[in-house]
Coordinates of C-alpha atoms and ligand atoms in Angstrom, one line a residue:
X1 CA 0.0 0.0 0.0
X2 CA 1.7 3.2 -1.6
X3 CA 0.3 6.7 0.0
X4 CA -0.4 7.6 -3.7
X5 CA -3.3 4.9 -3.5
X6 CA -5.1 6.6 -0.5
X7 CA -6.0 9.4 -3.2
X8 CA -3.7 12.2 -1.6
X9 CA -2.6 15.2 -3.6
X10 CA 0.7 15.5 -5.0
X11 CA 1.3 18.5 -2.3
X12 CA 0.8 16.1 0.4
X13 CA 2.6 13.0 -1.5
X14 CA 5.6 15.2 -2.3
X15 CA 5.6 16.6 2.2
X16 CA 5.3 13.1 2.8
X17 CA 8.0 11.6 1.0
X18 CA 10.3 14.4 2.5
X19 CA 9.9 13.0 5.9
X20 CA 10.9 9.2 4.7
X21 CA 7.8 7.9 5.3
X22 CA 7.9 4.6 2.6
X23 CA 4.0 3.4 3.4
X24 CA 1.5 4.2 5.4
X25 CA 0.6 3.1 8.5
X26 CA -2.4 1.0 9.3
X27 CA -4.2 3.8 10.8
X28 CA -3.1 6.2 8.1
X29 CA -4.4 3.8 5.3
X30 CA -8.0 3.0 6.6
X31 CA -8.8 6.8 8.1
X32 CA -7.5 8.8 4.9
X33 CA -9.7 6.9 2.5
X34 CA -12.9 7.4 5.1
X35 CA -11.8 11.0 6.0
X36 CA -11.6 12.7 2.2
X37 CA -14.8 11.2 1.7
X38 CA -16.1 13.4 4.3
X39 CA -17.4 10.5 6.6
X40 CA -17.3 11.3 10.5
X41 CA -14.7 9.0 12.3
X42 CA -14.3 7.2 15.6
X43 CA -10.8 6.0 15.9
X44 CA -9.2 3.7 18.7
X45 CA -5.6 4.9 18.1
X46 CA -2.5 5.6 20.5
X47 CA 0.6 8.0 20.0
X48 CA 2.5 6.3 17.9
X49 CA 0.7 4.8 15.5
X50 CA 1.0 7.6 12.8
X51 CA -2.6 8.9 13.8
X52 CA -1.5 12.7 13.6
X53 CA -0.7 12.7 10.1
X54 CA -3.6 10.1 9.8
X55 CA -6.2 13.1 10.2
X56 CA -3.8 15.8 9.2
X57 CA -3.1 14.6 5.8
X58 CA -6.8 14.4 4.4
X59 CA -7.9 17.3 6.6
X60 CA -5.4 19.5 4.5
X61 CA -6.5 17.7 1.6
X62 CA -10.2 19.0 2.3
X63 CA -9.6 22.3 3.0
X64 CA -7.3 22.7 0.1
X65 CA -9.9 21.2 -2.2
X66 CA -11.8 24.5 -1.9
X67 CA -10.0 28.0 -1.6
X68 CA -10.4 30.3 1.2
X69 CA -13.1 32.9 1.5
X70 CA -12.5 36.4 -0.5
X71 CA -13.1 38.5 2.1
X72 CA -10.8 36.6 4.7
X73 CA -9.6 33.4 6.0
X74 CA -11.7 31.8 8.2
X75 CA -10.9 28.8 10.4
X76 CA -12.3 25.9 9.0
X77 CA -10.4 23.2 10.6
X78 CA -10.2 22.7 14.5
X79 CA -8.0 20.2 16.4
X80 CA -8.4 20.2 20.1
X81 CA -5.3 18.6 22.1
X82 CA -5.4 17.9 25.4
X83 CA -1.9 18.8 26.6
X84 CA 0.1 21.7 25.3
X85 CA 2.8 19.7 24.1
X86 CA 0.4 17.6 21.9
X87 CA -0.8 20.7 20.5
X88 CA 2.3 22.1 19.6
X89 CA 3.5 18.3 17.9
X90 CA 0.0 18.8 16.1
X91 CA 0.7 21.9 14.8
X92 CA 3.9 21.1 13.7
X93 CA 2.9 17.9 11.9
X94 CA 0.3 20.4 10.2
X95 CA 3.2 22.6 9.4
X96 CA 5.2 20.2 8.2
X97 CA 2.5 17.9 5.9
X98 CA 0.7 21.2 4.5
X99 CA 4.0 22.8 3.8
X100 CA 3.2 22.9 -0.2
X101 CA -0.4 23.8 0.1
X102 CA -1.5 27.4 0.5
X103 CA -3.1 26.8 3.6
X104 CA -2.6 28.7 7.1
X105 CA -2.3 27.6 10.8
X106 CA -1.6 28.4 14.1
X107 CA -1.5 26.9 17.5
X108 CA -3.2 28.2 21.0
X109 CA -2.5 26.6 24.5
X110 CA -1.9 28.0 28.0
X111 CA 0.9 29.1 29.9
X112 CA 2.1 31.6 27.3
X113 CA 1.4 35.0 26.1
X114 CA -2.1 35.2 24.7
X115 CA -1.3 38.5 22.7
X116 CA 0.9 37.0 20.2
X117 CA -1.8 34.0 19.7
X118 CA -4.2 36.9 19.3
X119 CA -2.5 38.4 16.3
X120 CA -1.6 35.2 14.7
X121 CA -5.8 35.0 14.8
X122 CA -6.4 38.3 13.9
X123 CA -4.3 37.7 10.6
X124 CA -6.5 34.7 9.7
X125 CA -5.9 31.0 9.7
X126 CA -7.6 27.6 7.6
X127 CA -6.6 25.3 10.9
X128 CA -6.6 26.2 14.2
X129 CA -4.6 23.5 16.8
X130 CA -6.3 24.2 20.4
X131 CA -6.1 23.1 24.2
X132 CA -9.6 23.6 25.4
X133 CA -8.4 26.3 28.1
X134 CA -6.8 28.8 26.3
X135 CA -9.3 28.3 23.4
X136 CA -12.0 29.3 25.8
X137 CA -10.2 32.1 26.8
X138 CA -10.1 33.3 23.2
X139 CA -13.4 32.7 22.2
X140 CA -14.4 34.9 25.7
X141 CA -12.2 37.5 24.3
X142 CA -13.4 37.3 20.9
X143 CA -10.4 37.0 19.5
X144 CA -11.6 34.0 17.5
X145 CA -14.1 32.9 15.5
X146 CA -15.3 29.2 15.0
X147 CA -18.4 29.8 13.2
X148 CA -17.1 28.7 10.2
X149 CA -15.8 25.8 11.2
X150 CA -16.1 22.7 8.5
X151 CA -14.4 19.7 10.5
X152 CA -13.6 19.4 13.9
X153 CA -11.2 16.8 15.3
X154 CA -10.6 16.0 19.0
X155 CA -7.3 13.9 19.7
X156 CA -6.8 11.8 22.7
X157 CA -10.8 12.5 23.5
X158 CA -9.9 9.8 26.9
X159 CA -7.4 11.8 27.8
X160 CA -9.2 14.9 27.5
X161 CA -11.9 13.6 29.6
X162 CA -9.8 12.1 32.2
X163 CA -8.3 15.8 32.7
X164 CA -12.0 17.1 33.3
X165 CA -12.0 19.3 30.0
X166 CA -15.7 17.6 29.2
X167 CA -17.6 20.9 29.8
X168 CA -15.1 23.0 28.3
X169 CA -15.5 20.3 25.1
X170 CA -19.5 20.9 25.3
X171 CA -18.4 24.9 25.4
X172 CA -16.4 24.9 22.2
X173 CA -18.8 22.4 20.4
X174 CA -22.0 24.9 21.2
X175 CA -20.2 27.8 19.2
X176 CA -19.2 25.6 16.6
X177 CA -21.3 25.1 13.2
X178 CA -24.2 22.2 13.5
X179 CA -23.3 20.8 9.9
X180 CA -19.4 19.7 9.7
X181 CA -17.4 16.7 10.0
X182 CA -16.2 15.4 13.4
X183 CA -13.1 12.9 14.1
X184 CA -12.5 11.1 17.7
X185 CA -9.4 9.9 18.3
X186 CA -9.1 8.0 21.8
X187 CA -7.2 5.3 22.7
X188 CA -9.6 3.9 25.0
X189 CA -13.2 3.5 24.9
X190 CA -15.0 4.4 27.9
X191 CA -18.6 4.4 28.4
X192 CA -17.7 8.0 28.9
X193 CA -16.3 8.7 25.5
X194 CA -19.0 6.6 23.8
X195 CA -21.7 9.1 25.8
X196 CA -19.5 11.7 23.5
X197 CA -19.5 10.1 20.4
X198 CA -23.1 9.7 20.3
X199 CA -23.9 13.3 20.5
X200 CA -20.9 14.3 18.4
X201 CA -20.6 12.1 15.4
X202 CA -23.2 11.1 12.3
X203 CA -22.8 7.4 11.0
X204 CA -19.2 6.8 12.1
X205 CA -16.8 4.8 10.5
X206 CA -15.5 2.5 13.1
X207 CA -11.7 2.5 12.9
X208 CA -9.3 0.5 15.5
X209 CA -5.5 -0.6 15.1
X210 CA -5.0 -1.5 18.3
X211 CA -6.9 -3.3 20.6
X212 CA -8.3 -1.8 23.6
X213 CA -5.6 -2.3 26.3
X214 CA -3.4 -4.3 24.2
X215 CA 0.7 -3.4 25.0
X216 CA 3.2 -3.5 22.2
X217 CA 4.7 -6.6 21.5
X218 CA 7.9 -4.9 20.3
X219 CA 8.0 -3.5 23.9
X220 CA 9.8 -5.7 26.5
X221 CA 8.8 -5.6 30.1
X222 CA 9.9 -6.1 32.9
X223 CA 9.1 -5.5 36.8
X224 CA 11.7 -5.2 39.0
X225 CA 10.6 -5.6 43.2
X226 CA 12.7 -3.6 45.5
X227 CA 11.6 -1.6 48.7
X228 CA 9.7 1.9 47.9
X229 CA 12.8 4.1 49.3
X230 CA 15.5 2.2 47.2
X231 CA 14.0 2.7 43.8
X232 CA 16.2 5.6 43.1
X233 CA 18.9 4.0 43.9
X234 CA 17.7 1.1 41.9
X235 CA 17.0 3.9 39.0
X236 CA 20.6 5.1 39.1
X237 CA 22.1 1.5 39.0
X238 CA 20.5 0.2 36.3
X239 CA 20.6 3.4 34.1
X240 CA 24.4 3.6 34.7
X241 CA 25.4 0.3 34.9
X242 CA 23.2 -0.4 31.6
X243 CA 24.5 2.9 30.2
X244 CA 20.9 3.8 29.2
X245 CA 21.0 7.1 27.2
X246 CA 17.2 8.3 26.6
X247 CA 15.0 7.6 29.8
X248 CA 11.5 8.4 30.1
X249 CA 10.5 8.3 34.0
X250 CA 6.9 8.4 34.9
X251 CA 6.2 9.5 38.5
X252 CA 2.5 10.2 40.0
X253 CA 2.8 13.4 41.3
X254 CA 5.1 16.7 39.8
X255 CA 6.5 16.6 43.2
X256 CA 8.1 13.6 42.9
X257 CA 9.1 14.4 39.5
X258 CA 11.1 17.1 40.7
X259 CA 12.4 15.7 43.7
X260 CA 13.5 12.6 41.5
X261 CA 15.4 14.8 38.6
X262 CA 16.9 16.7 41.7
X263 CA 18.8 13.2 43.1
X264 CA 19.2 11.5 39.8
X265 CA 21.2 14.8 38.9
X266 CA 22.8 14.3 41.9
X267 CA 24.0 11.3 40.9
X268 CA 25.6 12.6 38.1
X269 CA 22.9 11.2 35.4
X270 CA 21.6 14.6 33.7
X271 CA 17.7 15.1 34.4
X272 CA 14.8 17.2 33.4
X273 CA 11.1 17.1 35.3
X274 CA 8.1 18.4 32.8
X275 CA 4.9 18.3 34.4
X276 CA 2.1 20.7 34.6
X277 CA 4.0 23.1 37.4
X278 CA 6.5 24.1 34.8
X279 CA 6.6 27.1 32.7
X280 CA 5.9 26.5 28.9
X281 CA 9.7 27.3 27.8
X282 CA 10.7 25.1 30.6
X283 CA 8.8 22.4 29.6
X284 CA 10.1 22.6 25.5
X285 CA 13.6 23.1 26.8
X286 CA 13.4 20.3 28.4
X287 CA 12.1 18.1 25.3
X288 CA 14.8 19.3 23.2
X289 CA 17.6 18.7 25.2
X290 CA 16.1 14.9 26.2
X291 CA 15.9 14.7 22.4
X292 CA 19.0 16.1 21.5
X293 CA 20.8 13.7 24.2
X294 CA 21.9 16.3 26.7
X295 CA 19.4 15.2 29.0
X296 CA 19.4 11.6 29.6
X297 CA 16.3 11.2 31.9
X298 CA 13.2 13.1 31.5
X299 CA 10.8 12.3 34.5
X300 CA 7.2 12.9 33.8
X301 CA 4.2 12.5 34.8
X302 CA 1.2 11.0 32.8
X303 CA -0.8 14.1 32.0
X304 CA 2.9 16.0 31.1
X305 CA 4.0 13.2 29.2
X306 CA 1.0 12.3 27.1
X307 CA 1.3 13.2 23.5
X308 CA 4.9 13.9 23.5
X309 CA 6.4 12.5 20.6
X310 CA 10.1 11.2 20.6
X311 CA 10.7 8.4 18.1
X312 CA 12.9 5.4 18.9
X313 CA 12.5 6.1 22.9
X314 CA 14.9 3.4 23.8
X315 CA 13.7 2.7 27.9
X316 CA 10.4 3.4 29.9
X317 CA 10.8 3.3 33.8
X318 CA 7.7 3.3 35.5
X319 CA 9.3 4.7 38.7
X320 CA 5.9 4.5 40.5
X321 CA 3.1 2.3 38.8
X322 CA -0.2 4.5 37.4
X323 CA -3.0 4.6 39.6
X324 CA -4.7 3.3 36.4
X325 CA -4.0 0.4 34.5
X326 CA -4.5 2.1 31.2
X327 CA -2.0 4.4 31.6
X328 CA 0.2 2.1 32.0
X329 CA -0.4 1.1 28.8
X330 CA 0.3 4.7 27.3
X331 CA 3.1 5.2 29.5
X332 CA 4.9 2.4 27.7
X333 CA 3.8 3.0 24.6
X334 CA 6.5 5.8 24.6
X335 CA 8.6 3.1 23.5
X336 CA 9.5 0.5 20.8
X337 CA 8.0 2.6 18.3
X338 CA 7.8 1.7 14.5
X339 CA 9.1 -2.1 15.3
X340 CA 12.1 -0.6 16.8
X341 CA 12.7 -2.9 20.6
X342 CA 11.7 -0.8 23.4
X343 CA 12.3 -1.6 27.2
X344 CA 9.8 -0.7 30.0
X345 CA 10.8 -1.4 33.6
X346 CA 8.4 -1.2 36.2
X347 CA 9.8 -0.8 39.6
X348 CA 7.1 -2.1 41.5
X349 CA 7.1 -1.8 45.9
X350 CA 5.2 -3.7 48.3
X351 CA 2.8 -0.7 48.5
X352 CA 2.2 -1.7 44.4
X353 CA 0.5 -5.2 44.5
X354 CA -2.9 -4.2 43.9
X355 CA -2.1 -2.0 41.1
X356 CA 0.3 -4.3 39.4
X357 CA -2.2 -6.9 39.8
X358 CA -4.9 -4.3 37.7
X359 CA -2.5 -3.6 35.2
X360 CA -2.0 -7.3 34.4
X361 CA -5.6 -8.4 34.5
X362 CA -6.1 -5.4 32.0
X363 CA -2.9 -6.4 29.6
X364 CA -4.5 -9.7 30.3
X365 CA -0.7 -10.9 30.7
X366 CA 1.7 -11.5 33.3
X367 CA 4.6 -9.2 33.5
X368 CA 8.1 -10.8 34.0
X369 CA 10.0 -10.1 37.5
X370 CA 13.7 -10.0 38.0
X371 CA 15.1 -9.6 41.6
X372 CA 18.0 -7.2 41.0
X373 CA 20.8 -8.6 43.2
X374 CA 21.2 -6.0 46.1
X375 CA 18.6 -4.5 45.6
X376 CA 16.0 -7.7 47.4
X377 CA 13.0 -6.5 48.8
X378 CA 13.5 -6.7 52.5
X379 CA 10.4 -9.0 53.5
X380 CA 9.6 -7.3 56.9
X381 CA 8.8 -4.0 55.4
X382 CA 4.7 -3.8 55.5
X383 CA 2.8 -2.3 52.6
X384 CA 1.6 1.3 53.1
X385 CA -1.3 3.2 51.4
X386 CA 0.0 5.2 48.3
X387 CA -0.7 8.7 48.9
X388 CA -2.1 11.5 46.4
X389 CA -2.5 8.8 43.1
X390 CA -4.7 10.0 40.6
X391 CA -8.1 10.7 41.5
X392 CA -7.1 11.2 45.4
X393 CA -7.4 14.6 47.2
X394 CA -4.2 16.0 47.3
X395 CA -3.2 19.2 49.4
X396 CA -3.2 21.2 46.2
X397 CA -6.0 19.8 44.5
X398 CA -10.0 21.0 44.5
X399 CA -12.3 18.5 46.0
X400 CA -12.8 16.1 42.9
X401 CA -16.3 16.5 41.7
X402 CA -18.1 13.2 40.7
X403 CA -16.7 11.4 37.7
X404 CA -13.5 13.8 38.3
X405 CA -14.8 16.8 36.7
X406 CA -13.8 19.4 38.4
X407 CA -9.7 18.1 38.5
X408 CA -9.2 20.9 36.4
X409 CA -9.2 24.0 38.5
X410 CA -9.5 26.9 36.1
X411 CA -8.2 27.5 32.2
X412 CA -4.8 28.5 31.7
X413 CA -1.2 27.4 33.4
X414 CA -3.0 25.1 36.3
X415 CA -3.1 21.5 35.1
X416 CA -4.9 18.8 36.8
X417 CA -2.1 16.9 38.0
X418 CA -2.4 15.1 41.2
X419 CA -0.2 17.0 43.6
X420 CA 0.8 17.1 47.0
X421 CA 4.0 16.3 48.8
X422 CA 4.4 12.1 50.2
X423 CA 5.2 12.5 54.0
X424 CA 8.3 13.8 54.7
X425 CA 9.3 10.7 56.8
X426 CA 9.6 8.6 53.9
X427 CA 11.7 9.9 51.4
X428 CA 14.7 11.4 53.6
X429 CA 15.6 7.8 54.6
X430 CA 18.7 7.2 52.7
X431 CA 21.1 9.6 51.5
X432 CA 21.7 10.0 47.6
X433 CA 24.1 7.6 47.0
X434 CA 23.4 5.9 44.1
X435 CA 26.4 6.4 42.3
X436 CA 28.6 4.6 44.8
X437 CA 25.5 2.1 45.2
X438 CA 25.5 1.3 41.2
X439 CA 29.6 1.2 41.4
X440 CA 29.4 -1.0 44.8
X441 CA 26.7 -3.4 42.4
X442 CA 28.0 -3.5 39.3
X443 CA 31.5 -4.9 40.9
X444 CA 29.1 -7.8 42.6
X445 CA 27.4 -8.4 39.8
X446 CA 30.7 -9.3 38.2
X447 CA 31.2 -12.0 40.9
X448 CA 28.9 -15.1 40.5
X449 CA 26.7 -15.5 43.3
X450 CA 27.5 -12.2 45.2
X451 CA 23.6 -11.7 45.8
X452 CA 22.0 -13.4 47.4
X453 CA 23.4 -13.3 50.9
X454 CA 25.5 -10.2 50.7
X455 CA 22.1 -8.0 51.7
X456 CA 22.9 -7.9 55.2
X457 CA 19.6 -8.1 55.9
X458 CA 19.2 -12.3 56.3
X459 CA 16.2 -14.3 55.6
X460 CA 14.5 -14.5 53.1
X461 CA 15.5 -11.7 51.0
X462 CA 14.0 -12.9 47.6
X463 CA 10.3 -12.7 48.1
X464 CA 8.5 -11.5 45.6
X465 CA 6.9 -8.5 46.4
X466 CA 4.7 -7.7 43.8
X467 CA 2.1 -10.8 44.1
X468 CA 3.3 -13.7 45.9
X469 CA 0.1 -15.5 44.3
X470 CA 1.7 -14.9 40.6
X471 CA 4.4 -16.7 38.7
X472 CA 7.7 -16.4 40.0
X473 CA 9.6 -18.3 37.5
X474 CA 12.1 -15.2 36.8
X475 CA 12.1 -13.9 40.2
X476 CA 15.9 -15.6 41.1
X477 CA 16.6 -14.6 37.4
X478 CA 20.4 -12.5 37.6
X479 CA 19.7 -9.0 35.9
X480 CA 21.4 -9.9 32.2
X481 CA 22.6 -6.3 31.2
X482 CA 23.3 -7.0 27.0
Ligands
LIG501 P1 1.8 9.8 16.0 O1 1.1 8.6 16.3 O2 1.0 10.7 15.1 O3 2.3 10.6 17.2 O4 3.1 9.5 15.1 C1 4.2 8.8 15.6 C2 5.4 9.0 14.8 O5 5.3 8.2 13.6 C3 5.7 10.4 14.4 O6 7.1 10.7 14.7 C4 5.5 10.4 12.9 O7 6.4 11.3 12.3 C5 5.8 9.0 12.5 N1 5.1 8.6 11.3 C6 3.8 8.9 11.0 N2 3.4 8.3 9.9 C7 4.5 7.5 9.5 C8 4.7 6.6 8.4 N3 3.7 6.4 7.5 N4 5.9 6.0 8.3 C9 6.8 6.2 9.3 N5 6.7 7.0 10.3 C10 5.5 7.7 10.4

């Protein structure tokens, strides 16, 4: 399948073949076909698949098809993101893939100047890419004008909805023309996002790559037990002693992305936090230094991390599993893109069972466990409620409204992240070390069978943390570093 025989213009074909891409994707060759014909689309796709060009590429096509109005551009294309940095990879895709036709865009999300984004309006635009927040703001200042709108696409519509932007969704689509074509992108289907496809699209075309819940098979994963106030010395081990270069680190809470980037750069591995908390030039600087290698560990959390688009993303560490099973299913996703091998460690504490136990029963497969050797679980430590996940009531959070609403406090820089600090008398345990920790390891894991007795600890320091009930065929496994 050739993207000449999806019926796209030379203008596209000729963008397209600049940036390599041979075929296209699977989601790319049933929505284009679907989408130029004007049909309305529900689509179960994740990041990764190619689903950004799969709407961009016949959207342009449409719009291109008729020239804009004499007396003015109007916007007749809108693509709401949920995150900022989605919308600005949007917006660049729609940049990049509409870079031969005559056509106009622009980008709006919070956390930046709105003037500029004002002006950029003001001198007309065919395709507007929005976060719901800021594009309220504009339409309350009039400085734009969706009346004219033809086709309306919202990306990551589970994502938007798990960040409470549903009323602000219902907002935009009340000022928006009746008659136009709508495509969902989601990578889940909730009851909740069929609820908004029912009142948003006309005779959908049904399109779905990946399964519902269904992790990459070119992803390889792995949980690794070890006690809650080890794992970052247990980060620091394996990322030097592996000599990982491109980390992506998911935390739960911006707090303990920051306090994490803090030690791991004290441990002489370069590292960046991007959350919700951090200025908008922050954040991009941030992106492009991960990408361009001088940062070797971005930490993250979910909301922060959704969207962003780095190709080839080598390692996933789930330093703290997702509160919900289906991010963890995003979260890795980051990796072993486009057949390319990814890794995705979980490292997975006694407070974890339950949720590792909800994250297999949704992947509907067991995860492998390797025991890293000094780094046992020490059996007598008790399991302790995980404070401020997703969805709990953090110090800094508004009282979450039924079917988490109201996470999202008001438009602009706040983002609904869960925040809150943990208690202070858990993290000041042990002092950064890990350096000397991964040197002290990597010498004993030279030595065959250093391990198992040298914890100092005694008894039975191999027990599996994370669900003695489960298979525990690779939990004696030694950590193979090729
Ligand atoms: P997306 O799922 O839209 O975030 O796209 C994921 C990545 O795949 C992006 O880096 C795209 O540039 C890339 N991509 C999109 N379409 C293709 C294609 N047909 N062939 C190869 N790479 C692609």
């Amino acid at each position: 399948m050739s993207f000449k025989s999806l019926g796209l213009s030379a203008e596209l074909l000729r963008a397209v073949a600049e940036q390599g891409y041979s075929e296209p994707t699977p989601i790319q060759t049933q929505a284009i076909p679907v989408i130029l014909e004007g049909r309305d689309i529900m689509a179960g796709a994740q990041t990764g698949t190619g689903k950004t060009a799969g709407f961009t590429l016949p959207l342009l096509q449409r719009l291109s098809a008729q020239p804009p109005a004499k007396n003015g551009r109007r916007i007749r294309a809108l693509v709401l993101t949920p995150t900022r940095e989605l919308a600005a990879q949007v917006a660049e895709s729609v940049e990049v893939y509409g870079k031969y036709l005559p056509l106009r865009s622009t980008v709006v999300f919070g956390g930046v100047k709105i003037n500029p984004q004002t002006t950029k309006l003001r001198n007309g635009v065919d395709v507007l890419v929005a976060t719901p927040g800021r594009l309220l703001d504009h339409v309350g200042q009039r400085t734009v004008d969706l009346s004219h709108v033809e086709i309306l696409v919202l990306d990551e519509a589970d994502r938007m909805l798990d960040m409470g932007f549903i009323r602000d969704i219902r907002r935009v689509l009340a000022v928006l023309p009746k008659k136009r074509q709508n495509l969902l992108f989601s990578a889940t289907f909730s009851d909740e996002i069929k609820q908004l496809a029912d009142g948003l699209l006309t005779s959908p075309v049904l399109i779905e790559v990946a399964r519902r819940n269904k992790t990459s098979e070119t992803v390889a994963q792995v949980v690794h037990p070890v006690d809650r106030e080890r794992k970052r010395e247990l980060l620091s081990f394996l990322i030097g002693s592996q000599n990982w270069k491109q980390v992506l680190v998911f935390t739960r809470t911006k707090h303990g992305a920051d306090r994490l980037a803090r030690q791991l750069n004290l441990d002489g591995i370069t590292s960046a936090a991007i959350h919700g908390n951090k200025a908008q030039g922050t954040r991009t600087r941030a992106l492009a230094d991960f990408k361009q290698g001088t940062v070797r560990v971005l930490v993250a959390t979910d909301i922060a991390a959704r969207g962003l688009d780095i190709d080839q993303l080598p390692h996933v560490v789930n330093f703290e599993l997702p509160n919900v099973p289906e991010d963890y299913v995003h979260r890795i996703g980051r990796t072993g893109r486009a057949g390319n091998q990814g890794q995705a460690a979980s490292l997975v504490c006694i407070d974890e069972r339950k949720l590792l136990m909800d994250i297999e029963r949704v992947t509907k497969q067991p995860i492998p466990q390797i025991v890293i050797e000094g780094y046992e679980p020490n059996p007598s430590i008790k399991a302790e409620p995980i404070p401020n996940g997703r969805g709990a009531r953090g110090r800094n959070q508004p009282s979450a409204a039924p079917g988490g609403q109201q996470r999202r406090a008001h438009h602009g820089s706040s983002r609904p992240e869960a925040g809150g600090n943990r208690p202070s008398n858990r993290g000041s345990a042990r002092p950064a070390h890990g350096n000397q920790a991964a040197r002290a390891h990597g010498q004993s894991k030279q030595s065959p069978g250093a391990g198992a007795g040298n914890t100092g600890r005694g008894g039975p320091a191999k027990a599996d943390v994370a669900g003695s009930r489960r298979p525990q065929r690779s939990r004696r496994q030694r950590h193979n570093p090729a």
